[in-house]
Amino acid sequence: MPGAEPHTLARLELPGGAPGGGPGWAGGSVGPGGGGDAQLAWVAWQTALGLGDVPDRVPRLAGALLKSAREAGLRTSWTDPDPAYESGIEALVPEAAELPAELAAAARANLLGMALLHLAMPGVPEVYQGAETEYRALVDPDNRRPARFPREALARLDAGAAPQGPAEEKLALTAALLRLRRDRPGLFTGYTPLAARGPAARHCVAFARGRGTAGLLAVATRLSHRLAGAGGWRDTTLDLPPGRWAPLDHEASYHGGVRLAELLRARPAVALLRVE
């Protein structure tokens, strides 16, 4: 599929997490379309699902599909373009549609989980300008559009306002973790994987950071749509390292074995600091 930026990838991954779904999610269908190419029609649907309803979506999607078709080299190419085939590509772009509620929840879990793992795992995270919050873009040149910096939203969050929607949730998490990396770099040394126990253990990705005594935990949800279809977390638990742990917003604190249904009740991905 055409390349994409983090927020778009969070939506592009939905078909893999819900293999029983399909184009009907977006009220569309996959067929030969104007280009007579069923494979590219499928790519068009999945890419449209990732991009969502954005300004100039049709020409942006058509440009990404044209690049994808030329680089695949099956029906057209950069060196030997087929004008007749390429003239039908734009007709493959499906109509815009909102995600169903259950898939919107899965997209939120992907978005926040990707942000948490990206910023908390070992290594130096690369954060594109404007991608601190929602940033829907496809492969170049679409991803070269001017960045929009969420200064007003960040100022509201810093003043104590609650995040409004997944984009601001990602912004709050990104700002908190980048500030921790700047102010407490020792938290981001070492790495210890943590394993959940219970019927939904495979849906939990968790690890501790800090050399010697852990000081930071990252806990994220994996394949959340399948998790919901299987009945949720149920009695699945995660054994925390020694000490008492609190999410970055200090809404509660935990120690010992904690039920993931409780820990991840408010959000599908959470960073915790050792507070004692």
Coordinates of C-alpha atoms in Angstrom, one line a residue:
M1 CA 0.0 0.0 0.0
P2 CA 1.2 3.6 -0.4
G3 CA 3.4 4.9 2.4
A4 CA 1.8 6.8 5.2
E5 CA 2.4 8.8 8.4
P6 CA 1.7 7.6 11.9
H7 CA -2.0 8.7 12.3
T8 CA -2.8 7.3 8.9
L9 CA -1.0 4.0 9.7
A10 CA -3.1 3.7 12.9
R11 CA -6.2 3.4 10.6
L12 CA -4.5 1.4 7.9
E13 CA -3.7 -1.4 10.3
L14 CA -7.4 -1.9 11.1
P15 CA -8.1 -4.5 8.4
G16 CA -5.3 -6.7 9.8
G17 CA -6.8 -6.5 13.3
A18 CA -10.3 -7.3 12.1
P19 CA -9.9 -9.8 9.2
G20 CA -13.6 -10.5 9.0
G21 CA -14.3 -6.9 8.0
G22 CA -13.9 -5.3 4.6
P23 CA -14.9 -2.4 2.4
G24 CA -18.5 -2.5 3.8
W25 CA -17.0 -0.7 6.9
A26 CA -16.8 2.4 4.8
G27 CA -20.0 1.8 2.8
G28 CA -17.9 0.9 -0.3
S29 CA -17.0 -2.0 -2.4
V30 CA -13.9 -3.3 -4.2
G31 CA -14.3 -3.9 -8.0
P32 CA -12.5 -3.3 -11.2
G33 CA -13.4 0.4 -11.1
G34 CA -12.4 2.9 -13.8
G35 CA -8.9 1.5 -14.1
G36 CA -10.1 -2.1 -14.6
D37 CA -7.7 -3.2 -11.8
A38 CA -9.3 -5.0 -8.8
Q39 CA -6.0 -5.1 -6.9
L40 CA -5.5 -1.3 -7.2
A41 CA -9.1 -0.8 -6.3
W42 CA -8.4 -2.7 -3.0
V43 CA -5.4 -0.6 -2.4
A44 CA -7.6 2.5 -3.0
W45 CA -10.1 1.4 -0.5
Q46 CA -7.6 0.6 2.2
T47 CA -5.7 3.8 1.6
A48 CA -8.9 5.8 1.8
L49 CA -9.7 4.1 5.1
G50 CA -6.4 5.3 6.4
L51 CA -6.6 8.8 5.2
G52 CA -10.2 9.4 6.2
D53 CA -12.2 12.6 5.3
V54 CA -9.6 15.3 4.8
P55 CA -9.3 18.4 2.6
D56 CA -8.4 17.6 -1.1
R57 CA -8.8 13.9 -0.4
V58 CA -9.6 12.8 -4.0
P59 CA -6.5 14.4 -5.7
R60 CA -4.3 13.3 -2.8
L61 CA -5.5 9.7 -2.9
A62 CA -5.3 9.7 -6.7
G63 CA -1.7 10.9 -6.6
A64 CA -0.7 8.2 -4.1
L65 CA -2.4 5.5 -6.1
L66 CA -0.7 6.6 -9.3
K67 CA 2.7 6.5 -7.6
S68 CA 1.8 3.0 -6.2
A69 CA 0.8 1.7 -9.6
R70 CA 3.9 3.1 -11.3
E71 CA 6.2 1.7 -8.7
A72 CA 4.5 -1.7 -8.9
G73 CA 5.3 -1.8 -12.6
L74 CA 2.4 -4.2 -13.4
R75 CA 0.2 -2.1 -15.7
T76 CA 2.2 1.2 -15.9
S77 CA 5.6 2.5 -14.8
W78 CA 7.6 5.7 -14.5
T79 CA 9.7 4.8 -17.6
D80 CA 6.8 3.4 -19.7
P81 CA 3.5 5.0 -18.5
D82 CA 0.2 3.8 -19.9
P83 CA -2.0 7.0 -20.2
A84 CA -5.2 5.0 -20.9
Y85 CA -4.8 2.9 -17.7
E86 CA -3.7 5.9 -15.6
S87 CA -6.7 7.9 -16.7
G88 CA -9.0 5.6 -14.8
I89 CA -7.1 5.6 -11.5
E90 CA -8.9 8.6 -10.0
A91 CA -12.3 6.8 -10.5
L92 CA -11.1 4.1 -8.0
V93 CA -11.1 6.6 -5.1
P94 CA -14.1 5.7 -2.9
E95 CA -16.4 8.1 -1.2
A96 CA -15.4 9.4 2.2
A97 CA -17.0 7.7 5.2
E98 CA -16.6 7.8 9.0
L99 CA -15.3 4.7 10.8
P100 CA -17.9 2.7 12.7
A101 CA -17.7 3.2 16.4
E102 CA -15.9 -0.1 17.1
L103 CA -13.2 0.6 14.5
A104 CA -12.8 4.2 15.7
A105 CA -12.0 2.7 19.1
A106 CA -9.5 0.4 17.6
A107 CA -7.9 3.2 15.6
R108 CA -7.6 5.2 18.9
A109 CA -5.9 2.2 20.5
N110 CA -3.5 1.9 17.6
L111 CA -2.7 5.6 17.6
L112 CA -2.0 5.9 21.4
G113 CA -0.2 2.5 21.5
M114 CA 2.1 3.4 18.6
A115 CA 2.9 6.8 20.2
L116 CA 3.7 5.3 23.6
L117 CA 5.9 2.5 22.2
H118 CA 7.7 4.9 19.8
L119 CA 8.6 7.3 22.6
A120 CA 9.2 4.9 25.4
M121 CA 11.1 2.0 23.8
P122 CA 14.9 1.9 23.5
G123 CA 16.5 4.1 21.0
V124 CA 16.1 7.8 19.9
P125 CA 12.5 8.5 18.7
E126 CA 12.1 10.4 15.5
V127 CA 9.1 12.8 15.7
Y128 CA 8.1 14.6 12.5
Q129 CA 7.0 18.2 12.8
G130 CA 3.3 18.4 13.1
A131 CA 3.0 14.7 14.0
E132 CA 2.8 15.4 17.7
T133 CA -1.0 15.3 17.2
E134 CA -3.2 14.0 14.4
Y135 CA -1.3 14.1 11.1
R136 CA -2.9 12.3 8.2
A137 CA -0.7 12.1 5.2
L138 CA 0.3 9.7 2.5
V139 CA 3.6 9.1 0.7
D140 CA 5.5 12.0 -0.8
P141 CA 4.7 14.5 -2.0
D142 CA 1.6 14.4 0.2
N143 CA 3.7 14.3 3.4
R144 CA 5.5 17.4 2.4
R145 CA 2.5 19.6 3.0
P146 CA 3.2 22.4 5.5
A147 CA 3.1 21.3 9.1
R148 CA 0.5 22.7 11.5
F149 CA 1.8 23.1 15.0
P150 CA -0.8 22.5 17.8
R151 CA 0.3 25.4 20.0
E152 CA -3.2 26.4 21.2
A153 CA -4.2 22.8 22.0
L154 CA -0.9 22.2 23.9
A155 CA -1.4 25.4 25.9
R156 CA -4.9 24.2 26.9
L157 CA -3.5 20.9 28.0
D158 CA -0.7 22.5 29.9
A159 CA -3.2 24.7 31.7
G160 CA -5.0 21.5 33.0
A161 CA -7.7 21.0 30.3
A162 CA -8.7 17.4 29.5
P163 CA -7.8 16.2 26.0
Q164 CA -10.6 16.4 23.5
G165 CA -10.5 13.4 21.2
P166 CA -7.7 11.0 20.2
A167 CA -5.6 13.7 18.5
E168 CA -5.2 15.7 21.8
E169 CA -4.7 12.5 23.8
K170 CA -1.8 11.7 21.5
L171 CA -0.5 15.3 21.9
A172 CA -0.7 15.1 25.7
L173 CA 1.1 11.7 25.8
T174 CA 3.8 12.9 23.3
A175 CA 4.5 16.1 25.2
A176 CA 4.7 14.3 28.6
L177 CA 7.1 11.6 27.3
L178 CA 9.3 14.0 25.4
R179 CA 9.6 16.2 28.5
L180 CA 10.5 13.2 30.6
R181 CA 13.2 12.3 28.1
R182 CA 14.6 15.8 28.4
D183 CA 14.3 16.2 32.2
R184 CA 14.9 12.6 33.4
P185 CA 17.0 10.8 30.8
G186 CA 17.9 8.1 33.3
L187 CA 14.4 6.7 33.0
F188 CA 15.1 5.8 29.4
T189 CA 17.9 3.4 30.1
G190 CA 17.7 -0.4 30.4
Y191 CA 14.8 -2.5 29.2
T192 CA 12.8 -5.3 30.8
P193 CA 9.8 -6.9 29.1
L194 CA 6.8 -7.6 31.2
A195 CA 4.4 -10.5 30.6
A196 CA 0.7 -10.4 31.4
R197 CA -1.2 -13.4 32.7
G198 CA -4.7 -14.5 31.8
P199 CA -7.0 -15.2 28.9
A200 CA -6.1 -12.0 27.0
A201 CA -2.4 -11.9 27.8
R202 CA -1.4 -11.8 24.1
H203 CA -3.1 -8.5 23.7
C204 CA -0.8 -6.7 26.2
V205 CA 2.5 -5.2 25.3
A206 CA 4.4 -4.0 28.4
F207 CA 8.0 -3.2 29.4
A208 CA 9.9 -1.3 32.1
R209 CA 12.7 1.2 31.6
G210 CA 15.5 2.2 33.9
R211 CA 18.8 0.5 34.6
G212 CA 18.9 -1.2 38.0
T213 CA 15.6 0.0 39.5
A214 CA 12.8 0.5 37.0
G215 CA 11.3 4.0 37.0
L216 CA 9.0 4.0 33.9
L217 CA 6.5 1.5 32.6
A218 CA 4.8 1.4 29.2
V219 CA 1.6 -0.7 28.8
A220 CA -0.2 -0.8 25.5
T221 CA -3.1 -2.7 23.9
R222 CA -2.4 -5.0 20.9
L223 CA -5.1 -6.0 18.4
S224 CA -7.8 -4.2 20.3
H225 CA -10.6 -5.0 17.9
R226 CA -10.0 -8.7 18.3
L227 CA -9.7 -8.2 22.1
A228 CA -13.1 -6.6 22.2
G229 CA -14.6 -9.4 20.1
A230 CA -13.2 -12.0 22.5
G231 CA -14.8 -10.5 25.5
G232 CA -12.2 -7.9 26.6
W233 CA -9.5 -8.2 29.2
R234 CA -11.6 -10.3 31.7
D235 CA -9.3 -11.5 34.5
T236 CA -6.0 -10.8 32.7
T237 CA -3.5 -9.2 35.0
L238 CA 0.0 -7.6 34.8
D239 CA 2.5 -8.0 37.6
L240 CA 4.2 -4.6 38.1
P241 CA 7.8 -4.3 39.3
P242 CA 8.4 -3.5 43.0
G243 CA 7.1 -0.1 44.1
R244 CA 4.0 1.9 43.6
W245 CA 3.2 3.1 40.1
A246 CA 1.0 6.0 38.9
P247 CA 0.0 7.1 35.4
L248 CA 1.5 10.4 34.2
D249 CA -1.7 12.2 35.2
H250 CA -1.5 10.7 38.7
E251 CA -5.2 9.8 38.6
A252 CA -4.5 6.6 40.7
S253 CA -1.7 4.4 41.8
Y254 CA -1.0 0.7 41.6
H255 CA 1.2 -2.0 43.0
G256 CA 1.7 -5.7 42.7
G257 CA -0.6 -7.5 40.3
V258 CA -3.1 -5.2 38.6
R259 CA -6.1 -6.1 36.4
L260 CA -5.6 -4.8 32.9
A261 CA -9.4 -4.0 32.7
E262 CA -8.8 -1.5 35.5
L263 CA -5.4 -0.2 34.4
L264 CA -6.5 0.4 30.8
R265 CA -10.1 1.4 31.6
A266 CA -9.7 5.1 30.6
R267 CA -7.2 4.7 27.8
P268 CA -5.8 1.8 25.8
A269 CA -2.1 2.8 26.4
V270 CA -0.6 4.2 29.5
A271 CA 2.8 5.3 30.8
L272 CA 3.4 4.9 34.6
L273 CA 6.1 6.4 36.8
R274 CA 7.3 4.8 40.1
V275 CA 6.2 7.2 42.8
E276 CA 7.5 5.3 45.8

